[in-house]
PDB file of C-alpha atoms in Angstrom:
ATOM      1  CA  UNK A   1     120.113 110.815 124.044  1.00  0.00           C
ATOM      2  CA  UNK A   2     120.788 112.097 120.540  1.00  0.00           C
ATOM      3  CA  UNK A   3     117.630 110.639 118.962  1.00  0.00           C
ATOM      4  CA  UNK A   4     115.576 112.177 121.712  1.00  0.00           C
ATOM      5  CA  UNK A   5     117.189 115.573 121.221  1.00  0.00           C
ATOM      6  CA  UNK A   6     116.680 115.493 117.490  1.00  0.00           C
ATOM      7  CA  UNK A   7     112.990 114.917 117.989  1.00  0.00           C
ATOM      8  CA  UNK A   8     112.559 117.790 120.445  1.00  0.00           C
ATOM      9  CA  UNK A   9     111.789 121.241 118.970  1.00  0.00           C
ATOM     10  CA  UNK A  10     111.187 124.719 120.312  1.00  0.00           C
ATOM     11  CA  UNK A  11     108.523 127.013 119.074  1.00  0.00           C
ATOM     12  CA  UNK A  12     108.183 130.781 119.677  1.00  0.00           C
ATOM     13  CA  UNK A  13     104.890 132.507 120.274  1.00  0.00           C
ATOM     14  CA  UNK A  14     104.958 136.289 120.466  1.00  0.00           C
ATOM     15  CA  UNK A  15     103.129 138.218 123.099  1.00  0.00           C
ATOM     16  CA  UNK A  16     101.628 141.627 122.251  1.00  0.00           C
ATOM     17  CA  UNK A  17     102.328 144.477 124.655  1.00  0.00           C
ATOM     18  CA  UNK A  18      99.465 146.984 124.600  1.00  0.00           C
ATOM     19  CA  UNK A  19     101.758 149.829 125.658  1.00  0.00           C
ATOM     20  CA  UNK A  20     105.011 149.334 123.927  1.00  0.00           C
ATOM     21  CA  UNK A  21     107.668 148.627 126.628  1.00  0.00           C
ATOM     22  CA  UNK A  22     110.542 148.496 124.118  1.00  0.00           C
ATOM     23  CA  UNK A  23     110.886 144.731 124.611  1.00  0.00           C
ATOM     24  CA  UNK A  24     110.121 141.746 122.391  1.00  0.00           C
ATOM     25  CA  UNK A  25     108.269 139.047 124.446  1.00  0.00           C
ATOM     26  CA  UNK A  26     107.994 135.454 123.357  1.00  0.00           C
ATOM     27  CA  UNK A  27     106.679 132.387 125.130  1.00  0.00           C
ATOM     28  CA  UNK A  28     108.645 129.279 124.433  1.00  0.00           C
ATOM     29  CA  UNK A  29     106.607 126.153 123.494  1.00  0.00           C
ATOM     30  CA  UNK A  30     108.016 122.681 122.843  1.00  0.00           C
ATOM     31  CA  UNK A  31     107.073 119.768 120.620  1.00  0.00           C
ATOM     32  CA  UNK A  32     108.235 116.149 120.830  1.00  0.00           C
ATOM     33  CA  UNK A  33     108.127 114.104 117.696  1.00  0.00           C
ATOM     34  CA  UNK A  34     107.805 110.331 117.864  1.00  0.00           C
ATOM     35  CA  UNK A  35     106.764 107.526 115.471  1.00  0.00           C
ATOM     36  CA  UNK A  36     103.142 108.516 115.731  1.00  0.00           C
ATOM     37  CA  UNK A  37     103.741 112.221 114.922  1.00  0.00           C
ATOM     38  CA  UNK A  38     104.151 115.412 116.955  1.00  0.00           C
ATOM     39  CA  UNK A  39     103.081 115.793 120.512  1.00  0.00           C
ATOM     40  CA  UNK A  40     102.109 119.464 121.369  1.00  0.00           C
ATOM     41  CA  UNK A  41     103.508 121.322 124.330  1.00  0.00           C
ATOM     42  CA  UNK A  42     100.675 120.535 126.744  1.00  0.00           C
ATOM     43  CA  UNK A  43     100.907 116.763 126.102  1.00  0.00           C
ATOM     44  CA  UNK A  44     104.691 116.831 126.391  1.00  0.00           C
ATOM     45  CA  UNK A  45     104.328 118.506 129.814  1.00  0.00           C
ATOM     46  CA  UNK A  46     101.623 116.134 131.077  1.00  0.00           C
ATOM     47  CA  UNK A  47     103.538 113.003 129.987  1.00  0.00           C
ATOM     48  CA  UNK A  48     106.885 114.325 131.414  1.00  0.00           C
ATOM     49  CA  UNK A  49     105.395 115.217 134.725  1.00  0.00           C
ATOM     50  CA  UNK A  50     103.567 111.795 135.046  1.00  0.00           C
ATOM     51  CA  UNK A  51     106.909 110.102 134.351  1.00  0.00           C
ATOM     52  CA  UNK A  52     108.960 112.451 136.588  1.00  0.00           C
ATOM     53  CA  UNK A  53     110.745 113.696 133.514  1.00  0.00           C
ATOM     54  CA  UNK A  54     109.585 117.321 133.839  1.00  0.00           C
ATOM     55  CA  UNK A  55     112.897 118.552 135.117  1.00  0.00           C
ATOM     56  CA  UNK A  56     114.750 116.935 132.261  1.00  0.00           C
ATOM     57  CA  UNK A  57     112.415 118.602 129.705  1.00  0.00           C
ATOM     58  CA  UNK A  58     112.759 121.960 131.577  1.00  0.00           C
ATOM     59  CA  UNK A  59     116.488 121.784 131.384  1.00  0.00           C
ATOM     60  CA  UNK A  60     116.552 121.121 127.696  1.00  0.00           C
ATOM     61  CA  UNK A  61     114.070 123.968 126.975  1.00  0.00           C
ATOM     62  CA  UNK A  62     116.170 126.369 129.088  1.00  0.00           C
ATOM     63  CA  UNK A  63     119.470 125.403 127.410  1.00  0.00           C
ATOM     64  CA  UNK A  64     117.986 125.668 123.925  1.00  0.00           C
ATOM     65  CA  UNK A  65     116.368 128.978 124.853  1.00  0.00           C
ATOM     66  CA  UNK A  66     119.635 130.341 126.149  1.00  0.00           C
ATOM     67  CA  UNK A  67     121.410 129.234 122.993  1.00  0.00           C
ATOM     68  CA  UNK A  68     118.711 130.967 120.959  1.00  0.00           C
ATOM     69  CA  UNK A  69     119.165 134.188 122.935  1.00  0.00           C
ATOM     70  CA  UNK A  70     122.978 134.030 122.478  1.00  0.00           C
ATOM     71  CA  UNK A  71     122.525 133.596 118.718  1.00  0.00           C
ATOM     72  CA  UNK A  72     120.010 136.434 118.456  1.00  0.00           C
ATOM     73  CA  UNK A  73     122.250 138.706 120.538  1.00  0.00           C
ATOM     74  CA  UNK A  74     119.414 141.129 121.212  1.00  0.00           C
ATOM     75  CA  UNK A  75     118.920 142.564 124.707  1.00  0.00           C
ATOM     76  CA  UNK A  76     115.277 143.512 123.938  1.00  0.00           C
ATOM     77  CA  UNK A  77     114.262 139.861 123.841  1.00  0.00           C
ATOM     78  CA  UNK A  78     112.357 138.244 126.760  1.00  0.00           C
ATOM     79  CA  UNK A  79     111.665 134.475 126.729  1.00  0.00           C
ATOM     80  CA  UNK A  80     108.920 133.005 128.998  1.00  0.00           C
ATOM     81  CA  UNK A  81     109.626 129.325 129.837  1.00  0.00           C
ATOM     82  CA  UNK A  82     107.031 127.186 131.505  1.00  0.00           C
ATOM     83  CA  UNK A  83     108.563 125.260 134.405  1.00  0.00           C
ATOM     84  CA  UNK A  84     107.131 121.992 135.685  1.00  0.00           C
ATOM     85  CA  UNK A  85     106.433 121.102 139.299  1.00  0.00           C
ATOM     86  CA  UNK A  86     109.330 118.493 139.073  1.00  0.00           C
ATOM     87  CA  UNK A  87     111.850 121.372 138.828  1.00  0.00           C
ATOM     88  CA  UNK A  88     109.996 123.476 141.451  1.00  0.00           C
ATOM     89  CA  UNK A  89     110.543 120.808 144.106  1.00  0.00           C
ATOM     90  CA  UNK A  90     113.979 119.595 142.904  1.00  0.00           C
ATOM     91  CA  UNK A  91     117.114 120.276 145.070  1.00  0.00           C
ATOM     92  CA  UNK A  92     119.354 119.730 141.979  1.00  0.00           C
ATOM     93  CA  UNK A  93     117.563 122.295 139.722  1.00  0.00           C
ATOM     94  CA  UNK A  94     119.189 125.550 140.822  1.00  0.00           C
ATOM     95  CA  UNK A  95     122.764 124.243 141.233  1.00  0.00           C
ATOM     96  CA  UNK A  96     122.482 122.945 137.644  1.00  0.00           C
ATOM     97  CA  UNK A  97     121.054 126.235 136.444  1.00  0.00           C
ATOM     98  CA  UNK A  98     123.689 128.464 138.107  1.00  0.00           C
ATOM     99  CA  UNK A  99     126.399 126.280 136.572  1.00  0.00           C
ATOM    100  CA  UNK A 100     124.848 126.517 133.101  1.00  0.00           C
ATOM    101  CA  UNK A 101     124.223 130.310 133.321  1.00  0.00           C
ATOM    102  CA  UNK A 102     128.031 130.907 133.723  1.00  0.00           C
ATOM    103  CA  UNK A 103     128.291 130.323 129.971  1.00  0.00           C
ATOM    104  CA  UNK A 104     125.531 132.861 129.271  1.00  0.00           C
ATOM    105  CA  UNK A 105     126.279 135.759 131.713  1.00  0.00           C
ATOM    106  CA  UNK A 106     124.434 138.311 129.562  1.00  0.00           C
ATOM    107  CA  UNK A 107     121.172 136.372 129.141  1.00  0.00           C
ATOM    108  CA  UNK A 108     119.752 135.184 132.497  1.00  0.00           C
ATOM    109  CA  UNK A 109     117.980 138.654 132.815  1.00  0.00           C
ATOM    110  CA  UNK A 110     116.116 137.836 129.575  1.00  0.00           C
ATOM    111  CA  UNK A 111     114.376 134.808 131.074  1.00  0.00           C
ATOM    112  CA  UNK A 112     110.929 134.668 132.693  1.00  0.00           C
ATOM    113  CA  UNK A 113     109.978 131.374 134.429  1.00  0.00           C
ATOM    114  CA  UNK A 114     106.294 130.667 134.444  1.00  0.00           C
ATOM    115  CA  UNK A 115     104.583 128.383 137.030  1.00  0.00           C
ATOM    116  CA  UNK A 116     100.981 127.375 137.166  1.00  0.00           C
ATOM    117  CA  UNK A 117      98.843 128.638 140.090  1.00  0.00           C
ATOM    118  CA  UNK A 118      97.939 125.056 141.070  1.00  0.00           C
ATOM    119  CA  UNK A 119     101.688 124.013 141.213  1.00  0.00           C
ATOM    120  CA  UNK A 120     102.480 127.033 143.402  1.00  0.00           C
ATOM    121  CA  UNK A 121      99.728 126.122 145.823  1.00  0.00           C
ATOM    122  CA  UNK A 122     100.691 122.423 145.932  1.00  0.00           C
ATOM    123  CA  UNK A 123     104.365 123.226 146.478  1.00  0.00           C
ATOM    124  CA  UNK A 124     104.086 126.520 148.314  1.00  0.00           C
ATOM    125  CA  UNK A 125     106.648 125.582 150.954  1.00  0.00           C
ATOM    126  CA  UNK A 126     109.253 125.509 148.130  1.00  0.00           C
ATOM    127  CA  UNK A 127     108.350 128.917 146.780  1.00  0.00           C
ATOM    128  CA  UNK A 128     110.449 131.055 149.215  1.00  0.00           C
ATOM    129  CA  UNK A 129     113.716 129.378 148.035  1.00  0.00           C
ATOM    130  CA  UNK A 130     112.534 129.261 144.433  1.00  0.00           C
ATOM    131  CA  UNK A 131     111.774 133.069 144.422  1.00  0.00           C
ATOM    132  CA  UNK A 132     115.037 133.857 146.337  1.00  0.00           C
ATOM    133  CA  UNK A 133     117.079 131.974 143.651  1.00  0.00           C
ATOM    134  CA  UNK A 134     115.235 133.662 140.748  1.00  0.00           C
ATOM    135  CA  UNK A 135     116.020 137.129 142.289  1.00  0.00           C
ATOM    136  CA  UNK A 136     119.645 136.109 142.698  1.00  0.00           C
ATOM    137  CA  UNK A 137     119.857 135.035 139.055  1.00  0.00           C
ATOM    138  CA  UNK A 138     117.878 138.054 137.810  1.00  0.00           C
ATOM    139  CA  UNK A 139     115.085 135.836 136.407  1.00  0.00           C
ATOM    140  CA  UNK A 140     111.517 137.084 136.552  1.00  0.00           C
ATOM    141  CA  UNK A 141     108.529 134.999 137.573  1.00  0.00           C
ATOM    142  CA  UNK A 142     105.078 134.691 135.871  1.00  0.00           C
ATOM    143  CA  UNK A 143     102.075 132.846 137.252  1.00  0.00           C
ATOM    144  CA  UNK A 144      99.813 131.139 134.598  1.00  0.00           C
ATOM    145  CA  UNK A 145      96.166 130.068 135.149  1.00  0.00           C
ATOM    146  CA  UNK A 146      95.886 132.948 137.591  1.00  0.00           C
ATOM    147  CA  UNK A 147      92.376 133.218 138.959  1.00  0.00           C
ATOM    148  CA  UNK A 148      91.487 129.584 138.611  1.00  0.00           C
ATOM    149  CA  UNK A 149      91.276 129.213 142.507  1.00  0.00           C
ATOM    150  CA  UNK A 150      88.852 130.998 144.798  1.00  0.00           C
ATOM    151  CA  UNK A 151      91.165 133.660 146.193  1.00  0.00           C
ATOM    152  CA  UNK A 152      94.304 133.970 144.062  1.00  0.00           C
ATOM    153  CA  UNK A 153      95.431 137.155 145.820  1.00  0.00           C
ATOM    154  CA  UNK A 154      95.994 135.460 149.238  1.00  0.00           C
ATOM    155  CA  UNK A 155      99.215 133.636 148.165  1.00  0.00           C
ATOM    156  CA  UNK A 156     100.750 136.566 146.205  1.00  0.00           C
ATOM    157  CA  UNK A 157     102.554 137.983 149.314  1.00  0.00           C
ATOM    158  CA  UNK A 158     104.503 134.731 149.503  1.00  0.00           C
ATOM    159  CA  UNK A 159     106.028 135.361 146.048  1.00  0.00           C
ATOM    160  CA  UNK A 160     108.089 137.894 144.247  1.00  0.00           C
ATOM    161  CA  UNK A 161     106.232 137.650 140.878  1.00  0.00           C
ATOM    162  CA  UNK A 162     106.211 140.140 138.002  1.00  0.00           C
ATOM    163  CA  UNK A 163     103.459 138.798 135.687  1.00  0.00           C
ATOM    164  CA  UNK A 164     100.241 136.900 135.955  1.00  0.00           C
ATOM    165  CA  UNK A 165      98.715 135.129 132.922  1.00  0.00           C
ATOM    166  CA  UNK A 166      94.971 134.955 133.681  1.00  0.00           C
ATOM    167  CA  UNK A 167      93.079 131.704 133.474  1.00  0.00           C
ATOM    168  CA  UNK A 168      91.299 131.337 130.138  1.00  0.00           C
ATOM    169  CA  UNK A 169      87.927 130.773 131.978  1.00  0.00           C
ATOM    170  CA  UNK A 170      87.926 134.488 132.904  1.00  0.00           C
ATOM    171  CA  UNK A 171      87.571 135.436 129.188  1.00  0.00           C
ATOM    172  CA  UNK A 172      84.963 132.860 128.054  1.00  0.00           C
ATOM    173  CA  UNK A 173      81.892 135.070 128.530  1.00  0.00           C
ATOM    174  CA  UNK A 174      83.336 138.400 127.550  1.00  0.00           C
ATOM    175  CA  UNK A 175      80.982 140.191 125.228  1.00  0.00           C
ATOM    176  CA  UNK A 176      78.246 137.710 125.888  1.00  0.00           C
ATOM    177  CA  UNK A 177      77.221 138.569 129.466  1.00  0.00           C
ATOM    178  CA  UNK A 178      76.747 141.997 131.014  1.00  0.00           C
ATOM    179  CA  UNK A 179      79.242 143.044 133.719  1.00  0.00           C
ATOM    180  CA  UNK A 180      81.904 140.582 132.531  1.00  0.00           C
ATOM    181  CA  UNK A 181      84.126 143.418 131.160  1.00  0.00           C
ATOM    182  CA  UNK A 182      83.641 145.376 134.499  1.00  0.00           C
ATOM    183  CA  UNK A 183      84.568 142.223 136.545  1.00  0.00           C
ATOM    184  CA  UNK A 184      87.700 141.788 134.431  1.00  0.00           C
ATOM    185  CA  UNK A 185      88.687 145.407 134.778  1.00  0.00           C
ATOM    186  CA  UNK A 186      88.234 145.254 138.549  1.00  0.00           C
ATOM    187  CA  UNK A 187      90.439 142.056 138.656  1.00  0.00           C
ATOM    188  CA  UNK A 188      93.135 143.606 136.513  1.00  0.00           C
ATOM    189  CA  UNK A 189      93.068 146.777 138.710  1.00  0.00           C
ATOM    190  CA  UNK A 190      93.661 144.568 141.777  1.00  0.00           C
ATOM    191  CA  UNK A 191      96.562 142.863 139.991  1.00  0.00           C
ATOM    192  CA  UNK A 192      98.108 146.218 139.245  1.00  0.00           C
ATOM    193  CA  UNK A 193      97.706 147.269 142.827  1.00  0.00           C
ATOM    194  CA  UNK A 194      99.770 144.130 143.729  1.00  0.00           C
ATOM    195  CA  UNK A 195     102.508 145.444 141.478  1.00  0.00           C
ATOM    196  CA  UNK A 196     102.029 142.875 138.659  1.00  0.00           C
ATOM    197  CA  UNK A 197     101.324 143.038 135.029  1.00  0.00           C
ATOM    198  CA  UNK A 198      98.448 141.078 133.470  1.00  0.00           C
ATOM    199  CA  UNK A 199      98.501 138.823 130.396  1.00  0.00           C
ATOM    200  CA  UNK A 200      95.440 137.558 128.466  1.00  0.00           C
ATOM    201  CA  UNK A 201      96.050 134.066 127.053  1.00  0.00           C
ATOM    202  CA  UNK A 202      94.639 132.152 124.059  1.00  0.00           C
ATOM    203  CA  UNK A 203      93.102 135.155 122.322  1.00  0.00           C
ATOM    204  CA  UNK A 204      91.518 133.725 119.165  1.00  0.00           C
ATOM    205  CA  UNK A 205      89.518 136.736 117.901  1.00  0.00           C
ATOM    206  CA  UNK A 206      91.120 140.122 117.165  1.00  0.00           C
ATOM    207  CA  UNK A 207      87.779 141.704 118.021  1.00  0.00           C
ATOM    208  CA  UNK A 208      88.599 140.929 121.690  1.00  0.00           C
ATOM    209  CA  UNK A 209      91.793 143.066 121.670  1.00  0.00           C
ATOM    210  CA  UNK A 210      90.096 146.518 122.164  1.00  0.00           C
ATOM    211  CA  UNK A 211      87.970 144.953 125.103  1.00  0.00           C
ATOM    212  CA  UNK A 212      91.158 143.595 126.740  1.00  0.00           C
ATOM    213  CA  UNK A 213      92.951 146.873 126.269  1.00  0.00           C
ATOM    214  CA  UNK A 214      90.070 148.821 127.828  1.00  0.00           C
ATOM    215  CA  UNK A 215      90.036 146.427 130.783  1.00  0.00           C
ATOM    216  CA  UNK A 216      93.610 147.413 131.453  1.00  0.00           C
ATOM    217  CA  UNK A 217      95.450 144.240 130.369  1.00  0.00           C
ATOM    218  CA  UNK A 218      99.152 144.791 129.750  1.00  0.00           C
ATOM    219  CA  UNK A 219      99.694 141.938 127.304  1.00  0.00           C
ATOM    220  CA  UNK A 220      97.657 139.575 125.100  1.00  0.00           C
ATOM    221  CA  UNK A 221      98.717 136.346 123.441  1.00  0.00           C
ATOM    222  CA  UNK A 222      96.971 133.980 121.071  1.00  0.00           C
ATOM    223  CA  UNK A 223      96.838 132.646 117.513  1.00  0.00           C
ATOM    224  CA  UNK A 224      95.076 135.722 116.167  1.00  0.00           C
ATOM    225  CA  UNK A 225      98.182 137.719 117.161  1.00  0.00           C
ATOM    226  CA  UNK A 226     100.838 135.152 116.247  1.00  0.00           C
ATOM    227  CA  UNK A 227     100.824 131.353 115.940  1.00  0.00           C
ATOM    228  CA  UNK A 228     103.905 129.557 117.338  1.00  0.00           C
ATOM    229  CA  UNK A 229     106.714 129.286 114.893  1.00  0.00           C
ATOM    230  CA  UNK A 230     109.907 127.166 114.831  1.00  0.00           C
ATOM    231  CA  UNK A 231     111.921 130.222 113.832  1.00  0.00           C
ATOM    232  CA  UNK A 232     112.350 133.325 115.962  1.00  0.00           C
ATOM    233  CA  UNK A 233     110.692 136.146 113.944  1.00  0.00           C
ATOM    234  CA  UNK A 234     112.204 139.402 115.385  1.00  0.00           C
ATOM    235  CA  UNK A 235     110.464 141.649 112.823  1.00  0.00           C
ATOM    236  CA  UNK A 236     107.124 140.461 114.078  1.00  0.00           C
ATOM    237  CA  UNK A 237     106.799 142.853 116.994  1.00  0.00           C
ATOM    238  CA  UNK A 238     108.303 145.911 115.369  1.00  0.00           C
ATOM    239  CA  UNK A 239     105.858 148.819 116.086  1.00  0.00           C
ATOM    240  CA  UNK A 240     104.800 151.298 113.459  1.00  0.00           C
ATOM    241  CA  UNK A 241     103.129 154.668 114.088  1.00  0.00           C
TER     242      UNK A 241
END
């Protein structure tokens, strides 16, 4: 309804690419305002999934993201959108998406859908169709919380993914324990051998950036790079020599 839509806001958080790929990457976050104040993205997601409203939220985020891409009219932009398990298992999601994308023919290739590793494992029998539809619509796939399970590489062959956002637990002891940097570099090397690019999440200290770059990470994201903003800041990721 109108009141619900007015209380729903998108935020844009830039992702830093260590080797400039000529693109401007942003992850889309959402916030729901109610009488008590603002609910952050994670709480919105949790509440929506518990009440089987995840697909409804996903649809709204996708539509607002497409509208934002159309307004920006910049083919360098890439928007990563977190998709809930509700949409992953829904038979109505892709027919709806195909119909909506007809109004945005130039922009589907600028979308990246991001699923959590746990959701992929829970609903892995849905992943073949999900990946097939993403390929058909020219939308890329990213896996978040990658490495939170014992053997994350064993399910990769089932997917056609492009990016993995590593689980934050893999970075907690960096710089504090010997061999952590080497372990991370070996993991990233294995990710690259699987044809994927690796993203470091929730980077809060800029001193970590050289360590992540040396370990071979492709991207880094966190508040020390850019805090989520309600306006899309296109100048933010302009590179200077």
